[in-house]
Amino acid sequence: MRIGELSERTGTPPRLLRYYEEQGLITSERCTNGYRSYTEATVDRVRQVRGLLDAGLPTRIIKQILPCLEKPRDLPDATPELIASLELQRDRMTARIDCLTKNRDAVAEYLEAVLDRDRPDREQLDRDGLELDLGRQGELRESVDERS
């Protein structure tokens, strides 16, 4: 597939896809006309890269760990610096997850309270339904009386 289709399928601008390629995060083949051609697997790779970037990992670390994410048993030699950096990133992700979880729970609680407040109770619905039916019966009576 060409860069435009990859962009469309991943929601990633072509310029950013070219940057990922420059950084060695994704690869492409070159057609005879010079256009880039990407495989189907690149769609998943771009989504994975974007997820890691969204989690706060820099591209230099992503480049180092991408091979491990594809084949977890093929672990390259990890330097102490890489290990420390990954531990820091893991802890930051955990903190973000905790924050997002708290925010999600607060929004859910708020929504529940608003929906409960705006939702009439069952007895009120029954009374309103009964009144509505009685009102319709009165309209029908008036309509029949007018015809008579």
PDB file of C-alpha atoms in Angstrom:
ATOM      1  CA  MET A   1       0.000   0.000   0.000  1.00  0.00           C
ATOM      2  CA  ARG A   2       1.113   3.572  -0.570  1.00  0.00           C
ATOM      3  CA  ILE A   3       1.698   6.153   2.120  1.00  0.00           C
ATOM      4  CA  GLY A   4      -1.707   7.787   1.584  1.00  0.00           C
ATOM      5  CA  GLU A   5      -3.567   4.573   2.333  1.00  0.00           C
ATOM      6  CA  LEU A   6      -1.359   3.848   5.354  1.00  0.00           C
ATOM      7  CA  SER A   7      -2.052   7.367   6.569  1.00  0.00           C
ATOM      8  CA  GLU A   8      -5.789   6.926   6.134  1.00  0.00           C
ATOM      9  CA  ARG A   9      -5.896   3.529   7.831  1.00  0.00           C
ATOM     10  CA  THR A  10      -3.837   4.595  10.841  1.00  0.00           C
ATOM     11  CA  GLY A  11      -4.944   8.208  11.196  1.00  0.00           C
ATOM     12  CA  THR A  12      -1.320   9.264  10.958  1.00  0.00           C
ATOM     13  CA  PRO A  13      -0.261  12.125   8.677  1.00  0.00           C
ATOM     14  CA  PRO A  14       2.089  11.132   5.835  1.00  0.00           C
ATOM     15  CA  ARG A  15       4.725  13.524   7.130  1.00  0.00           C
ATOM     16  CA  LEU A  16       4.749  11.704  10.460  1.00  0.00           C
ATOM     17  CA  LEU A  17       4.953   8.340   8.699  1.00  0.00           C
ATOM     18  CA  ARG A  18       8.035   9.569   6.822  1.00  0.00           C
ATOM     19  CA  TYR A  19       9.502  10.657  10.163  1.00  0.00           C
ATOM     20  CA  TYR A  20       8.849   7.195  11.632  1.00  0.00           C
ATOM     21  CA  GLU A  21      10.685   5.748   8.664  1.00  0.00           C
ATOM     22  CA  GLU A  22      13.637   8.126   9.144  1.00  0.00           C
ATOM     23  CA  GLN A  23      13.792   7.038  12.791  1.00  0.00           C
ATOM     24  CA  GLY A  24      13.804   3.367  11.808  1.00  0.00           C
ATOM     25  CA  LEU A  25      10.430   2.655  13.428  1.00  0.00           C
ATOM     26  CA  ILE A  26       8.807   1.472  10.197  1.00  0.00           C
ATOM     27  CA  THR A  27      10.190   0.358   6.855  1.00  0.00           C
ATOM     28  CA  SER A  28       9.012   0.506   3.286  1.00  0.00           C
ATOM     29  CA  GLU A  29      10.028  -0.799  -0.079  1.00  0.00           C
ATOM     30  CA  ARG A  30      10.563   1.570  -2.977  1.00  0.00           C
ATOM     31  CA  CYS A  31       8.641   0.965  -6.178  1.00  0.00           C
ATOM     32  CA  THR A  32      10.338   1.543  -9.541  1.00  0.00           C
ATOM     33  CA  ASN A  33       8.641   4.932  -9.695  1.00  0.00           C
ATOM     34  CA  GLY A  34      10.139   5.874  -6.301  1.00  0.00           C
ATOM     35  CA  TYR A  35       6.906   5.642  -4.324  1.00  0.00           C
ATOM     36  CA  ARG A  36       6.985   4.040  -0.906  1.00  0.00           C
ATOM     37  CA  SER A  37       5.163   0.745  -0.536  1.00  0.00           C
ATOM     38  CA  TYR A  38       4.149  -0.594   2.863  1.00  0.00           C
ATOM     39  CA  THR A  39       3.042  -4.063   3.924  1.00  0.00           C
ATOM     40  CA  GLU A  40      -0.134  -4.879   5.830  1.00  0.00           C
ATOM     41  CA  ALA A  41       1.971  -5.462   8.964  1.00  0.00           C
ATOM     42  CA  THR A  42       3.010  -1.801   8.893  1.00  0.00           C
ATOM     43  CA  VAL A  43      -0.528  -0.783   9.888  1.00  0.00           C
ATOM     44  CA  ASP A  44      -0.170  -2.626  13.196  1.00  0.00           C
ATOM     45  CA  ARG A  45       3.380  -1.348  13.637  1.00  0.00           C
ATOM     46  CA  VAL A  46       2.270   2.283  13.225  1.00  0.00           C
ATOM     47  CA  ARG A  47      -0.540   1.771  15.744  1.00  0.00           C
ATOM     48  CA  GLN A  48       1.921   0.230  18.161  1.00  0.00           C
ATOM     49  CA  VAL A  49       4.392   3.094  17.711  1.00  0.00           C
ATOM     50  CA  ARG A  50       1.637   5.667  18.226  1.00  0.00           C
ATOM     51  CA  GLY A  51       0.481   3.897  21.368  1.00  0.00           C
ATOM     52  CA  LEU A  52       3.989   3.904  22.790  1.00  0.00           C
ATOM     53  CA  LEU A  53       4.459   7.571  21.879  1.00  0.00           C
ATOM     54  CA  ASP A  54       1.114   8.391  23.506  1.00  0.00           C
ATOM     55  CA  ALA A  55       2.341   6.570  26.614  1.00  0.00           C
ATOM     56  CA  GLY A  56       5.291   8.957  26.727  1.00  0.00           C
ATOM     57  CA  LEU A  57       8.130   6.842  25.343  1.00  0.00           C
ATOM     58  CA  PRO A  58      10.632   8.667  23.151  1.00  0.00           C
ATOM     59  CA  THR A  59      11.332   7.330  19.668  1.00  0.00           C
ATOM     60  CA  ARG A  60      14.897   6.300  20.539  1.00  0.00           C
ATOM     61  CA  ILE A  61      13.599   3.900  23.199  1.00  0.00           C
ATOM     62  CA  ILE A  62      10.753   2.697  20.998  1.00  0.00           C
ATOM     63  CA  LYS A  63      13.277   1.818  18.322  1.00  0.00           C
ATOM     64  CA  GLN A  64      15.218  -0.283  20.813  1.00  0.00           C
ATOM     65  CA  ILE A  65      12.253  -2.197  22.210  1.00  0.00           C
ATOM     66  CA  LEU A  66      10.148  -2.733  19.070  1.00  0.00           C
ATOM     67  CA  PRO A  67      11.957  -5.961  18.139  1.00  0.00           C
ATOM     68  CA  CYS A  68      11.255  -7.289  21.642  1.00  0.00           C
ATOM     69  CA  LEU A  69       7.557  -6.491  21.338  1.00  0.00           C
ATOM     70  CA  GLU A  70       7.297  -8.507  18.139  1.00  0.00           C
ATOM     71  CA  LYS A  71       9.320 -11.471  19.398  1.00  0.00           C
ATOM     72  CA  PRO A  72       9.618 -11.263  23.193  1.00  0.00           C
ATOM     73  CA  ARG A  73      12.150 -14.091  23.320  1.00  0.00           C
ATOM     74  CA  ASP A  74      14.606 -12.302  21.019  1.00  0.00           C
ATOM     75  CA  LEU A  75      15.923  -9.938  23.642  1.00  0.00           C
ATOM     76  CA  PRO A  76      18.853  -7.769  22.610  1.00  0.00           C
ATOM     77  CA  ASP A  77      21.534  -6.963  25.125  1.00  0.00           C
ATOM     78  CA  ALA A  78      20.009  -4.309  27.341  1.00  0.00           C
ATOM     79  CA  THR A  79      22.333  -1.704  28.739  1.00  0.00           C
ATOM     80  CA  PRO A  80      21.876  -0.534  32.315  1.00  0.00           C
ATOM     81  CA  GLU A  81      20.778   2.819  30.895  1.00  0.00           C
ATOM     82  CA  LEU A  82      18.074   1.193  28.776  1.00  0.00           C
ATOM     83  CA  ILE A  83      16.832  -0.839  31.729  1.00  0.00           C
ATOM     84  CA  ALA A  84      16.702   2.263  33.950  1.00  0.00           C
ATOM     85  CA  SER A  85      14.934   4.217  31.220  1.00  0.00           C
ATOM     86  CA  LEU A  86      12.375   1.452  30.680  1.00  0.00           C
ATOM     87  CA  GLU A  87      11.724   1.196  34.415  1.00  0.00           C
ATOM     88  CA  LEU A  88      11.151   4.945  34.538  1.00  0.00           C
ATOM     89  CA  GLN A  89       8.802   4.789  31.535  1.00  0.00           C
ATOM     90  CA  ARG A  90       6.917   1.856  33.067  1.00  0.00           C
ATOM     91  CA  ASP A  91       6.450   3.785  36.310  1.00  0.00           C
ATOM     92  CA  ARG A  92       5.255   6.866  34.396  1.00  0.00           C
ATOM     93  CA  MET A  93       2.761   4.733  32.453  1.00  0.00           C
ATOM     94  CA  THR A  94       1.498   3.206  35.691  1.00  0.00           C
ATOM     95  CA  ALA A  95       1.006   6.683  37.166  1.00  0.00           C
ATOM     96  CA  ARG A  96      -0.861   7.814  34.032  1.00  0.00           C
ATOM     97  CA  ILE A  97      -3.039   4.693  34.125  1.00  0.00           C
ATOM     98  CA  ASP A  98      -3.863   5.363  37.783  1.00  0.00           C
ATOM     99  CA  CYS A  99      -4.733   8.982  36.992  1.00  0.00           C
ATOM    100  CA  LEU A 100      -6.847   8.011  33.985  1.00  0.00           C
ATOM    101  CA  THR A 101      -8.635   5.354  36.038  1.00  0.00           C
ATOM    102  CA  LYS A 102      -9.482   7.888  38.765  1.00  0.00           C
ATOM    103  CA  ASN A 103     -10.696  10.393  36.179  1.00  0.00           C
ATOM    104  CA  ARG A 104     -12.768   7.759  34.382  1.00  0.00           C
ATOM    105  CA  ASP A 105     -14.350   6.682  37.659  1.00  0.00           C
ATOM    106  CA  ALA A 106     -15.132  10.306  38.586  1.00  0.00           C
ATOM    107  CA  VAL A 107     -16.765  10.926  35.197  1.00  0.00           C
ATOM    108  CA  ALA A 108     -18.764   7.702  35.495  1.00  0.00           C
ATOM    109  CA  GLU A 109     -19.928   8.669  38.991  1.00  0.00           C
ATOM    110  CA  TYR A 110     -20.938  12.121  37.774  1.00  0.00           C
ATOM    111  CA  LEU A 111     -22.842  10.672  34.820  1.00  0.00           C
ATOM    112  CA  GLU A 112     -24.633   8.214  37.059  1.00  0.00           C
ATOM    113  CA  ALA A 113     -25.675  10.991  39.449  1.00  0.00           C
ATOM    114  CA  VAL A 114     -26.886  13.231  36.607  1.00  0.00           C
ATOM    115  CA  LEU A 115     -28.789  10.432  34.909  1.00  0.00           C
ATOM    116  CA  ASP A 116     -30.385   9.343  38.188  1.00  0.00           C
ATOM    117  CA  ARG A 117     -31.402  12.922  38.946  1.00  0.00           C
ATOM    118  CA  ASP A 118     -32.931  13.442  35.518  1.00  0.00           C
ATOM    119  CA  ARG A 119     -34.622  10.050  35.382  1.00  0.00           C
ATOM    120  CA  PRO A 120     -38.168  10.173  36.850  1.00  0.00           C
ATOM    121  CA  ASP A 121     -38.922   7.494  39.375  1.00  0.00           C
ATOM    122  CA  ARG A 122     -41.121   4.541  38.424  1.00  0.00           C
ATOM    123  CA  GLU A 123     -44.121   5.734  40.464  1.00  0.00           C
ATOM    124  CA  GLN A 124     -44.046   9.103  38.736  1.00  0.00           C
ATOM    125  CA  LEU A 125     -43.898   7.390  35.344  1.00  0.00           C
ATOM    126  CA  ASP A 126     -46.904   5.284  36.281  1.00  0.00           C
ATOM    127  CA  ARG A 127     -48.850   8.343  37.460  1.00  0.00           C
ATOM    128  CA  ASP A 128     -47.903  10.292  34.324  1.00  0.00           C
ATOM    129  CA  GLY A 129     -48.806   7.329  32.156  1.00  0.00           C
ATOM    130  CA  LEU A 130     -52.165   6.969  33.875  1.00  0.00           C
ATOM    131  CA  GLU A 131     -52.872  10.688  33.600  1.00  0.00           C
ATOM    132  CA  LEU A 132     -51.924  10.582  29.934  1.00  0.00           C
ATOM    133  CA  ASP A 133     -54.281   7.688  29.315  1.00  0.00           C
ATOM    134  CA  LEU A 134     -57.086   9.429  31.204  1.00  0.00           C
ATOM    135  CA  GLY A 135     -56.450  12.585  29.196  1.00  0.00           C
ATOM    136  CA  ARG A 136     -56.717  10.644  25.958  1.00  0.00           C
ATOM    137  CA  GLN A 137     -59.966   9.076  27.105  1.00  0.00           C
ATOM    138  CA  GLY A 138     -61.376  12.551  27.774  1.00  0.00           C
ATOM    139  CA  GLU A 139     -60.313  13.693  24.294  1.00  0.00           C
ATOM    140  CA  LEU A 140     -61.994  10.656  22.784  1.00  0.00           C
ATOM    141  CA  ARG A 141     -65.189  11.372  24.726  1.00  0.00           C
ATOM    142  CA  GLU A 142     -65.208  14.980  23.511  1.00  0.00           C
ATOM    143  CA  SER A 143     -64.645  13.797  19.946  1.00  0.00           C
ATOM    144  CA  VAL A 144     -67.521  11.327  20.170  1.00  0.00           C
ATOM    145  CA  ASP A 145     -69.793  13.936  21.797  1.00  0.00           C
ATOM    146  CA  GLU A 146     -69.078  16.418  18.990  1.00  0.00           C
ATOM    147  CA  ARG A 147     -70.060  13.879  16.339  1.00  0.00           C
ATOM    148  CA  SER A 148     -73.302  12.989  18.017  1.00  0.00           C
TER     149      SER A 148
END
